[in-house]
């Protein structure tokens, strides 16, 4: 099985490559990634150096929105493409949506077109629960729910999903779409809530919580997501959409308090900041289809997964520090400056 994984230097893609090659001795992966601020070859360095994986893993730097680069890599011949490549951070999409449209929409179409021309046998689009928008209390969205994205990020992912569906309907192209909830675990870039909270708390810095902190997310340990992708890749029906939910609905405040408890840090670090514009209140997915058709169940409870995650970040403080240097610091400061007085307070602590 020869796979093209796009965006494999990011959080979920790198976890997926490690998982898949560990599970399938006959699999080989080409990781095609632009290496944006979120792409980090360090995420796979130790793994790629191991003799048992060296011959089955290769990195190619490239942009999914560049038709020539995509045609060249696809021309190597693959059994399947798994498209993780994306701009992924909602807050950044509120500041500048252009890179989101380019990578998430044009990039997906560019990949679809190259794969279609080469009659590729399978295309897995890694999508998100954000395409459904906010779920009212008591509702968990099924795959046939309307798409109602709130942020430019979510809209770009919804557009990509629609393009995938158009290729299925128009050309009979063998693609399927996976919509997952919020992932957490090792190697997540520390702009996202969980690694950001851990990193700030370890340095006794304020923990920015948007609005009233009562927005709900459905958390899934990244390895459970990777296993669902593997199942869908091997056994999923083309033309179908599968939701992948963690069934660990928590408010952001609950998540932050859990992390503080595990880290032994005081709740006084919690700092409420201005809310994210258009902030979806609640995400919740119904994953019955995935469970029934593909026999998938999450293996990690939130309590166990989050403990493991805290241990991982504690033991990878160098990785965390490198992620939080340079351009990241500039982004972070600019971003939180717009969120009231937090920055001044952080400088006071520095
Ligand atoms: P990430 O931001 O950690 O990584 C994204 C990767 O894509 C990076 O390695 C980056 O360099 C690469 N990339 C960006 N633009 C590219 C381009 N033009 N060409 C090639 N590579 C490019 O993201 P993640 O959290 O690992 O998310 C991976 C996928 O999963 C995304 O499609 C995202 O929408 C989806 N998803 C994420 C979550 C989550 O909780 N993180 C949940 C559901 C779905
Ligand atoms: O739901 C799946 C999505 O999860 C993915 O599609 C996205 O790519 C991924 O980034 C993630 O989006 P979120 O916006 O939910 O993740 P984030 O970690 O940015 O925020 C999680 C929640 O925490 C959200 O309600 C906003 C809040 N938050 C976030 C940050 C960064 C805070 O309160 N403070 C923060 O500093």
Tab-separated table of C-alpha atoms and ligand atoms in Angstrom:
chain	number	residue	atom	x	y	z
A	1	UNK	CA	0.000	0.000	0.000
A	2	UNK	CA	1.616	3.239	-1.183
A	3	UNK	CA	0.083	6.398	0.258
A	4	UNK	CA	0.404	10.087	-0.423
A	5	UNK	CA	-0.176	11.998	2.817
A	6	UNK	CA	-0.449	15.766	2.471
A	7	UNK	CA	0.172	17.967	5.493
A	8	UNK	CA	2.000	15.121	7.217
A	9	UNK	CA	4.392	17.444	9.043
A	10	UNK	CA	1.551	18.909	11.110
A	11	UNK	CA	-0.114	17.638	14.252
A	12	UNK	CA	-2.588	14.991	13.065
A	13	UNK	CA	-0.746	14.109	9.849
A	14	UNK	CA	2.485	13.281	11.693
A	15	UNK	CA	0.602	11.194	14.268
A	16	UNK	CA	-1.179	9.415	11.415
A	17	UNK	CA	2.023	8.565	9.530
A	18	UNK	CA	3.590	7.124	12.695
A	19	UNK	CA	0.440	5.154	13.474
A	20	UNK	CA	-0.108	3.804	9.978
A	21	UNK	CA	3.469	2.727	9.287
A	22	UNK	CA	3.606	1.143	12.742
A	23	UNK	CA	0.440	-0.859	12.049
A	24	UNK	CA	1.102	-1.883	8.428
A	25	UNK	CA	4.480	-3.379	7.622
A	26	UNK	CA	3.580	-3.334	3.914
A	27	UNK	CA	2.737	0.402	3.812
A	28	UNK	CA	4.916	3.181	2.413
A	29	UNK	CA	4.202	6.904	2.747
A	30	UNK	CA	5.254	10.018	0.879
A	31	UNK	CA	4.632	13.067	3.047
A	32	UNK	CA	3.939	16.134	0.890
A	33	UNK	CA	3.962	19.306	2.969
A	34	UNK	CA	4.635	22.992	2.397
A	35	UNK	CA	6.126	23.417	5.880
A	36	UNK	CA	4.162	26.459	6.942
A	37	UNK	CA	4.590	27.749	10.496
A	38	UNK	CA	2.536	24.700	11.591
A	39	UNK	CA	4.589	22.126	9.690
A	40	UNK	CA	7.544	20.729	11.595
A	41	UNK	CA	9.803	17.949	10.373
A	42	UNK	CA	10.942	17.466	13.952
A	43	UNK	CA	7.547	15.831	14.544
A	44	UNK	CA	8.722	12.835	12.536
A	45	UNK	CA	12.501	13.059	12.848
A	46	UNK	CA	13.079	10.347	15.470
A	47	UNK	CA	10.606	8.060	13.766
A	48	UNK	CA	11.987	8.595	10.254
A	49	UNK	CA	15.497	7.772	11.469
A	50	UNK	CA	14.512	4.285	12.641
A	51	UNK	CA	15.829	1.614	10.249
A	52	UNK	CA	12.461	-0.175	9.959
A	53	UNK	CA	10.798	3.010	8.647
A	54	UNK	CA	13.596	4.630	6.654
A	55	UNK	CA	12.806	2.790	3.436
A	56	UNK	CA	9.038	3.281	3.804
A	57	UNK	CA	8.891	7.003	4.476
A	58	UNK	CA	9.907	9.982	2.346
A	59	UNK	CA	9.345	13.709	2.635
A	60	UNK	CA	8.664	15.987	-0.345
A	61	UNK	CA	8.313	19.703	0.225
A	62	UNK	CA	5.491	21.191	-1.815
A	63	UNK	CA	2.291	23.180	-1.912
A	64	UNK	CA	-1.053	21.471	-2.529
A	65	UNK	CA	-2.231	24.575	-4.386
A	66	UNK	CA	0.657	24.335	-6.872
A	67	UNK	CA	-0.632	22.237	-9.814
A	68	UNK	CA	2.836	21.394	-11.148
A	69	UNK	CA	4.203	20.227	-7.828
A	70	UNK	CA	1.052	18.232	-7.156
A	71	UNK	CA	1.070	16.609	-10.599
A	72	UNK	CA	4.728	15.701	-10.161
A	73	UNK	CA	4.286	14.024	-6.807
A	74	UNK	CA	1.007	12.307	-7.744
A	75	UNK	CA	2.725	11.029	-10.891
A	76	UNK	CA	4.856	8.757	-8.694
A	77	UNK	CA	1.762	6.545	-8.412
A	78	UNK	CA	-0.186	5.947	-5.204
A	79	UNK	CA	-2.949	3.660	-4.027
A	80	UNK	CA	-4.551	6.502	-2.074
A	81	UNK	CA	-4.265	10.138	-1.045
A	82	UNK	CA	-5.082	11.325	2.467
A	83	UNK	CA	-5.457	15.092	2.465
A	84	UNK	CA	-4.572	16.665	5.815
A	85	UNK	CA	-2.926	19.776	4.346
A	86	UNK	CA	-4.727	22.875	5.553
A	87	UNK	CA	-4.562	26.172	7.307
A	88	UNK	CA	-6.225	25.123	10.535
A	89	UNK	CA	-6.376	27.871	13.132
A	90	UNK	CA	-9.733	29.639	13.397
A	91	UNK	CA	-8.301	32.814	14.979
A	92	UNK	CA	-5.832	33.235	12.115
A	93	UNK	CA	-8.643	32.873	9.585
A	94	UNK	CA	-10.385	35.824	11.247
A	95	UNK	CA	-7.304	37.975	10.654
A	96	UNK	CA	-6.640	36.874	7.061
A	97	UNK	CA	-8.793	34.351	5.227
A	98	UNK	CA	-6.770	34.367	1.988
A	99	UNK	CA	-4.309	31.567	2.831
A	100	UNK	CA	-7.253	29.459	4.022
A	101	UNK	CA	-9.006	29.765	0.683
A	102	UNK	CA	-5.826	29.082	-1.221
A	103	UNK	CA	-4.759	25.966	0.654
A	104	UNK	CA	-8.034	24.530	1.859
A	105	UNK	CA	-10.158	25.184	-1.219
A	106	UNK	CA	-7.816	25.616	-4.216
A	107	UNK	CA	-5.391	23.082	-2.728
A	108	UNK	CA	-8.092	20.449	-2.341
A	109	UNK	CA	-9.341	21.031	-5.886
A	110	UNK	CA	-5.785	20.861	-7.236
A	111	UNK	CA	-5.238	17.526	-5.524
A	112	UNK	CA	-8.610	16.173	-6.611
A	113	UNK	CA	-7.910	17.080	-10.215
A	114	UNK	CA	-4.446	15.493	-10.267
A	115	UNK	CA	-5.755	12.357	-8.570
A	116	UNK	CA	-8.712	12.129	-10.954
A	117	UNK	CA	-6.512	12.454	-14.028
A	118	UNK	CA	-4.359	9.620	-12.746
A	119	UNK	CA	-7.408	7.478	-11.882
A	120	UNK	CA	-6.303	7.231	-8.259
A	121	UNK	CA	-8.276	4.548	-6.444
A	122	UNK	CA	-9.016	6.340	-3.193
A	123	UNK	CA	-9.042	9.884	-1.841
A	124	UNK	CA	-9.662	10.633	1.829
A	125	UNK	CA	-10.547	14.218	2.686
A	126	UNK	CA	-9.806	15.063	6.320
A	127	UNK	CA	-12.538	17.491	7.287
A	128	UNK	CA	-13.954	18.852	10.511
A	129	UNK	CA	-17.085	19.108	12.649
A	130	UNK	CA	-16.816	22.891	12.253
A	131	UNK	CA	-18.518	22.647	8.848
A	132	UNK	CA	-21.842	22.016	10.656
A	133	UNK	CA	-21.577	25.125	12.812
A	134	UNK	CA	-22.858	25.333	16.355
A	135	UNK	CA	-25.001	22.447	17.641
A	136	UNK	CA	-28.028	23.408	19.768
A	137	UNK	CA	-28.161	21.874	23.261
A	138	UNK	CA	-29.136	18.214	23.122
A	139	UNK	CA	-28.319	17.896	19.399
A	140	UNK	CA	-25.462	15.835	17.952
A	141	UNK	CA	-25.075	16.351	14.212
A	142	UNK	CA	-25.318	13.409	11.848
A	143	UNK	CA	-23.615	13.331	8.454
A	144	UNK	CA	-26.740	14.582	6.676
A	145	UNK	CA	-26.973	17.794	8.739
A	146	UNK	CA	-26.829	21.064	6.835
A	147	UNK	CA	-23.457	22.743	6.489
A	148	UNK	CA	-23.516	26.002	8.386
A	149	UNK	CA	-19.923	27.152	8.888
A	150	UNK	CA	-19.230	30.198	11.054
A	151	UNK	CA	-15.572	31.156	10.528
A	152	UNK	CA	-13.644	31.626	7.276
A	153	UNK	CA	-11.683	28.495	8.296
A	154	UNK	CA	-14.880	26.450	8.647
A	155	UNK	CA	-16.267	27.894	5.404
A	156	UNK	CA	-13.092	26.939	3.537
A	157	UNK	CA	-13.328	23.368	4.852
A	158	UNK	CA	-17.010	23.200	3.907
A	159	UNK	CA	-16.141	24.441	0.406
A	160	UNK	CA	-13.520	21.714	0.133
A	161	UNK	CA	-16.075	19.090	1.206
A	162	UNK	CA	-18.487	20.311	-1.463
A	163	UNK	CA	-15.760	20.105	-4.091
A	164	UNK	CA	-15.012	16.526	-3.046
A	165	UNK	CA	-18.716	15.683	-3.309
A	166	UNK	CA	-18.879	17.311	-6.737
A	167	UNK	CA	-16.019	15.101	-7.952
A	168	UNK	CA	-17.804	12.025	-6.606
A	169	UNK	CA	-21.048	12.939	-8.362
A	170	UNK	CA	-19.638	14.299	-11.601
A	171	UNK	CA	-16.778	11.923	-12.265
A	172	UNK	CA	-17.592	8.970	-10.024
A	173	UNK	CA	-14.308	9.815	-8.298
A	174	UNK	CA	-13.618	7.441	-5.368
A	175	UNK	CA	-13.396	9.945	-2.522
A	176	UNK	CA	-14.753	9.977	0.996
A	177	UNK	CA	-14.939	12.644	3.671
A	178	UNK	CA	-14.167	12.342	7.378
A	179	UNK	CA	-15.410	15.006	9.789
A	180	UNK	CA	-13.700	14.877	13.135
A	181	UNK	CA	-14.103	16.837	16.359
A	182	UNK	CA	-11.351	18.605	18.373
A	183	UNK	CA	-8.162	16.578	18.588
A	184	UNK	CA	-5.569	16.732	21.345
A	185	UNK	CA	-2.330	14.866	22.002
A	186	UNK	CA	1.404	14.998	21.215
A	187	UNK	CA	2.854	17.416	18.643
A	188	UNK	CA	-0.091	19.833	18.524
A	189	UNK	CA	1.089	23.326	17.679
A	190	UNK	CA	0.804	25.462	20.840
A	191	UNK	CA	-1.585	28.028	19.407
A	192	UNK	CA	-4.478	25.628	20.129
A	193	UNK	CA	-6.266	25.611	23.489
A	194	UNK	CA	-4.770	22.508	25.137
A	195	UNK	CA	-1.055	22.872	24.289
A	196	UNK	CA	-1.278	26.648	24.777
A	197	UNK	CA	-2.758	26.195	28.236
A	198	UNK	CA	-0.134	23.611	29.200
A	199	UNK	CA	2.727	25.750	27.876
A	200	UNK	CA	1.535	28.946	29.583
A	201	UNK	CA	0.726	27.188	32.853
A	202	UNK	CA	4.182	25.580	32.959
A	203	UNK	CA	5.604	29.128	32.795
A	204	UNK	CA	3.036	30.514	35.285
A	205	UNK	CA	1.648	32.784	32.576
A	206	UNK	CA	-2.031	33.766	32.294
A	207	UNK	CA	-4.309	31.326	30.510
A	208	UNK	CA	-6.515	33.175	28.018
A	209	UNK	CA	-10.088	31.876	28.069
A	210	UNK	CA	-12.395	33.390	25.460
A	211	UNK	CA	-15.721	34.874	26.540
A	212	UNK	CA	-17.325	33.092	29.485
A	213	UNK	CA	-15.392	29.858	28.891
A	214	UNK	CA	-18.614	27.868	28.529
A	215	UNK	CA	-18.233	26.988	24.850
A	216	UNK	CA	-18.336	23.217	24.443
A	217	UNK	CA	-16.006	21.116	22.331
A	218	UNK	CA	-16.043	17.340	21.756
A	219	UNK	CA	-12.491	16.154	22.471
A	220	UNK	CA	-10.806	13.160	20.860
A	221	UNK	CA	-7.336	11.776	21.492
A	222	UNK	CA	-5.405	12.052	18.228
A	223	UNK	CA	-4.588	8.329	18.058
A	224	UNK	CA	-8.322	7.518	18.083
A	225	UNK	CA	-8.752	9.847	15.114
A	226	UNK	CA	-5.829	8.162	13.320
A	227	UNK	CA	-7.418	4.733	13.841
A	228	UNK	CA	-10.697	5.996	12.409
A	229	UNK	CA	-8.880	7.323	9.328
A	230	UNK	CA	-7.130	3.982	8.899
A	231	UNK	CA	-10.488	2.135	9.078
A	232	UNK	CA	-12.111	4.511	6.602
A	233	UNK	CA	-9.127	4.284	4.268
A	234	UNK	CA	-9.313	0.493	4.185
A	235	UNK	CA	-13.038	-0.186	4.552
A	236	UNK	CA	-14.986	3.079	4.172
A	237	UNK	CA	-17.496	3.387	1.359
A	238	UNK	CA	-16.553	5.894	-1.319
A	239	UNK	CA	-18.914	8.810	-1.746
A	240	UNK	CA	-19.751	8.705	1.965
A	241	UNK	CA	-19.185	11.104	4.834
A	242	UNK	CA	-18.232	9.746	8.279
A	243	UNK	CA	-18.324	11.722	11.495
A	244	UNK	CA	-15.624	10.998	14.076
A	245	UNK	CA	-16.569	12.257	17.534
A	246	UNK	CA	-14.708	11.733	20.773
A	247	UNK	CA	-17.778	11.700	22.990
A	248	UNK	CA	-15.987	13.828	25.566
A	249	UNK	CA	-17.984	17.024	25.583
A	250	UNK	CA	-16.354	19.572	27.880
A	251	UNK	CA	-16.606	23.316	28.331
A	252	UNK	CA	-13.351	25.151	27.758
A	253	UNK	CA	-13.283	26.057	31.436
A	254	UNK	CA	-13.564	22.390	32.395
A	255	UNK	CA	-10.649	21.574	30.100
A	256	UNK	CA	-8.478	24.367	31.488
A	257	UNK	CA	-9.307	23.436	35.098
A	258	UNK	CA	-8.487	19.776	34.412
A	259	UNK	CA	-5.116	20.824	33.003
A	260	UNK	CA	-4.396	23.073	35.989
A	261	UNK	CA	-5.229	20.199	38.336
A	262	UNK	CA	-2.839	17.854	36.511
A	263	UNK	CA	-0.100	20.476	36.423
A	264	UNK	CA	-0.581	21.504	40.059
A	265	UNK	CA	-1.085	25.154	39.096
A	266	UNK	CA	-3.558	27.663	40.595
A	267	UNK	CA	-6.861	28.615	38.987
A	268	UNK	CA	-5.885	32.250	39.440
A	269	UNK	CA	-3.937	31.853	36.158
A	270	UNK	CA	-7.256	31.732	34.284
A	271	UNK	CA	-7.776	35.054	32.514
A	272	UNK	CA	-11.007	35.780	30.688
A	273	UNK	CA	-10.344	37.692	27.470
A	274	UNK	CA	-12.524	39.130	24.750
A	275	UNK	CA	-14.504	36.460	22.939
A	276	UNK	CA	-13.641	35.092	19.496
A	277	UNK	CA	-15.979	36.780	16.953
A	278	UNK	CA	-18.524	34.300	15.592
A	279	UNK	CA	-17.438	31.788	18.255
A	280	UNK	CA	-19.462	28.574	17.869
A	281	UNK	CA	-21.046	27.763	21.208
A	282	UNK	CA	-21.160	24.016	21.053
A	283	UNK	CA	-19.900	21.165	18.879
A	284	UNK	CA	-21.317	17.666	19.107
A	285	UNK	CA	-21.199	14.817	16.597
A	286	UNK	CA	-23.183	11.638	16.170
A	287	UNK	CA	-20.663	8.969	15.073
A	288	UNK	CA	-23.119	6.065	14.894
A	289	UNK	CA	-22.370	5.484	11.199
A	290	UNK	CA	-18.645	5.062	11.803
A	291	UNK	CA	-19.260	2.747	14.742
A	292	UNK	CA	-21.791	0.582	12.953
A	293	UNK	CA	-20.154	0.383	9.530
A	294	UNK	CA	-16.501	0.354	10.485
A	295	UNK	CA	-16.618	-0.950	14.062
A	296	UNK	CA	-14.690	2.047	15.378
A	297	UNK	CA	-14.739	3.084	19.040
A	298	UNK	CA	-12.477	5.564	20.807
A	299	UNK	CA	-9.971	3.694	22.997
A	300	UNK	CA	-8.888	6.635	25.148
A	301	UNK	CA	-11.078	8.319	27.734
A	302	UNK	CA	-10.602	12.068	28.056
A	303	UNK	CA	-9.187	11.634	31.573
A	304	UNK	CA	-6.546	9.139	30.452
A	305	UNK	CA	-5.733	10.923	27.176
A	306	UNK	CA	-5.305	14.302	28.806
A	307	UNK	CA	-2.989	12.891	31.495
A	308	UNK	CA	-0.868	11.261	28.811
A	309	UNK	CA	-0.848	14.540	26.881
A	310	UNK	CA	0.308	16.579	29.868
A	311	UNK	CA	3.106	14.048	30.467
A	312	UNK	CA	4.151	14.337	26.827
A	313	UNK	CA	4.376	18.144	26.855
A	314	UNK	CA	6.220	18.114	30.172
A	315	UNK	CA	8.823	15.782	28.688
A	316	UNK	CA	9.086	17.732	25.405
A	317	UNK	CA	9.754	21.199	26.779
A	318	UNK	CA	12.469	21.826	24.152
A	319	UNK	CA	10.034	21.085	21.320
A	320	UNK	CA	7.491	23.398	22.941
A	321	UNK	CA	10.043	26.180	23.406
A	322	UNK	CA	11.151	25.951	19.767
A	323	UNK	CA	7.521	26.139	18.577
A	324	UNK	CA	6.965	29.192	20.773
A	325	UNK	CA	9.920	31.184	19.508
A	326	UNK	CA	10.306	33.550	16.538
A	327	UNK	CA	7.307	34.120	14.298
A	328	UNK	CA	4.982	32.402	16.757
A	329	UNK	CA	5.795	34.910	19.473
A	330	UNK	CA	4.984	37.772	17.084
A	331	UNK	CA	1.648	36.211	16.178
A	332	UNK	CA	0.805	35.459	19.788
A	333	UNK	CA	1.542	38.943	20.999
A	334	UNK	CA	-0.372	40.603	18.141
A	335	UNK	CA	-3.309	38.278	18.581
A	336	UNK	CA	-3.684	38.672	22.305
A	337	UNK	CA	-3.027	42.386	22.156
A	338	UNK	CA	-6.374	42.553	20.408
A	339	UNK	CA	-7.848	40.736	23.349
A	340	UNK	CA	-7.703	43.545	25.877
A	341	UNK	CA	-5.134	43.964	28.540
A	342	UNK	CA	-3.783	40.438	28.575
A	343	UNK	CA	-0.524	41.215	26.837
A	344	UNK	CA	0.383	43.898	29.344
A	345	UNK	CA	-0.301	41.454	32.142
A	346	UNK	CA	1.833	38.813	30.439
A	347	UNK	CA	4.731	41.221	30.065
A	348	UNK	CA	4.369	42.030	33.744
A	349	UNK	CA	4.875	38.336	34.452
A	350	UNK	CA	7.777	37.848	32.020
B	1	LIG	P1	-1.754	21.560	11.516
B	1	LIG	O1	-2.001	23.017	11.392
B	1	LIG	O2	-1.069	21.045	12.717
B	1	LIG	O3	-0.942	21.031	10.241
B	1	LIG	C1	-1.254	21.401	8.938
B	1	LIG	C2	-0.139	20.912	8.026
B	1	LIG	O4	-0.476	21.249	6.674
B	1	LIG	C3	1.213	21.547	8.316
B	1	LIG	O5	2.226	20.579	8.320
B	1	LIG	C4	1.398	22.536	7.175
B	1	LIG	O6	2.761	22.773	6.848
B	1	LIG	C5	0.671	21.815	6.047
B	1	LIG	N1	0.232	22.740	4.998
B	1	LIG	C6	-0.415	23.931	5.146
B	1	LIG	N2	-0.616	24.501	3.953
B	1	LIG	C7	-0.128	23.645	3.020
B	1	LIG	C8	-0.072	23.658	1.612
B	1	LIG	N3	-0.547	24.699	0.909
B	1	LIG	N4	0.498	22.617	0.970
B	1	LIG	C9	0.992	21.573	1.670
B	1	LIG	N5	0.984	21.501	3.007
B	1	LIG	C10	0.415	22.529	3.686
B	1	LIG	O7	-3.175	20.876	11.338
B	1	LIG	P2	-3.843	19.627	12.062
B	1	LIG	O8	-4.451	20.081	13.324
B	1	LIG	O9	-2.890	18.497	12.052
B	1	LIG	O10	-5.047	19.344	11.044
B	1	LIG	C11	-4.873	18.452	9.943
B	1	LIG	C12	-6.184	18.347	9.199
B	1	LIG	O11	-7.200	17.874	10.073
B	1	LIG	C13	-6.702	19.679	8.645
B	1	LIG	O12	-7.251	19.443	7.375
B	1	LIG	C14	-7.777	20.105	9.634
B	1	LIG	O13	-8.757	20.885	9.006
B	1	LIG	C15	-8.322	18.749	10.059
B	1	LIG	N6	-8.908	18.694	11.409
B	1	LIG	C16	-8.193	19.125	12.493
B	1	LIG	C17	-8.750	18.981	13.768
B	1	LIG	C18	-8.003	19.410	15.013
B	1	LIG	O14	-8.584	19.371	16.100
B	1	LIG	N7	-6.747	19.789	14.939
B	1	LIG	C19	-10.032	18.430	13.914
B	1	LIG	C20	-10.733	18.028	12.770
B	1	LIG	C21	-10.150	18.147	11.519
B	2	LIG	O1	-13.528	21.183	15.931
B	2	LIG	C1	-12.448	20.821	15.130
B	2	LIG	C2	-11.520	22.000	14.996
B	2	LIG	O2	-10.821	22.103	16.234
B	2	LIG	C3	-10.539	21.887	13.845
B	2	LIG	O3	-11.229	21.831	12.644
B	2	LIG	C4	-9.572	23.074	13.849
B	2	LIG	O4	-8.582	22.929	12.846
B	2	LIG	C5	-8.879	23.141	15.208
B	2	LIG	O5	-8.066	24.289	15.267
B	2	LIG	C6	-9.912	23.167	16.326
B	2	LIG	O6	-10.635	24.426	16.284
B	2	LIG	P1	-11.046	25.211	17.612
B	2	LIG	O7	-11.258	26.618	17.272
B	2	LIG	O8	-12.144	24.503	18.315
B	2	LIG	O9	-9.688	24.990	18.466
B	2	LIG	P2	-8.909	25.983	19.452
B	2	LIG	O10	-7.918	25.142	20.202
B	2	LIG	O11	-8.437	27.197	18.777
B	2	LIG	O12	-10.061	26.410	20.477
B	2	LIG	C7	-10.745	25.468	21.273
B	2	LIG	C8	-11.741	26.238	22.128
B	2	LIG	O13	-10.995	27.015	23.090
B	2	LIG	C9	-12.566	27.249	21.358
B	2	LIG	O14	-13.863	27.308	21.912
B	2	LIG	C10	-11.853	28.578	21.563
B	2	LIG	C11	-11.249	28.415	22.943
B	2	LIG	N1	-9.958	29.101	23.165
B	2	LIG	C12	-8.957	28.906	22.267
B	2	LIG	C13	-7.734	29.525	22.442
B	2	LIG	C14	-6.621	29.352	21.443
B	2	LIG	C15	-9.784	29.873	24.303
B	2	LIG	O15	-10.697	30.026	25.132
B	2	LIG	N2	-8.552	30.468	24.483
B	2	LIG	C16	-7.525	30.336	23.588
B	2	LIG	O16	-6.437	30.951	23.799
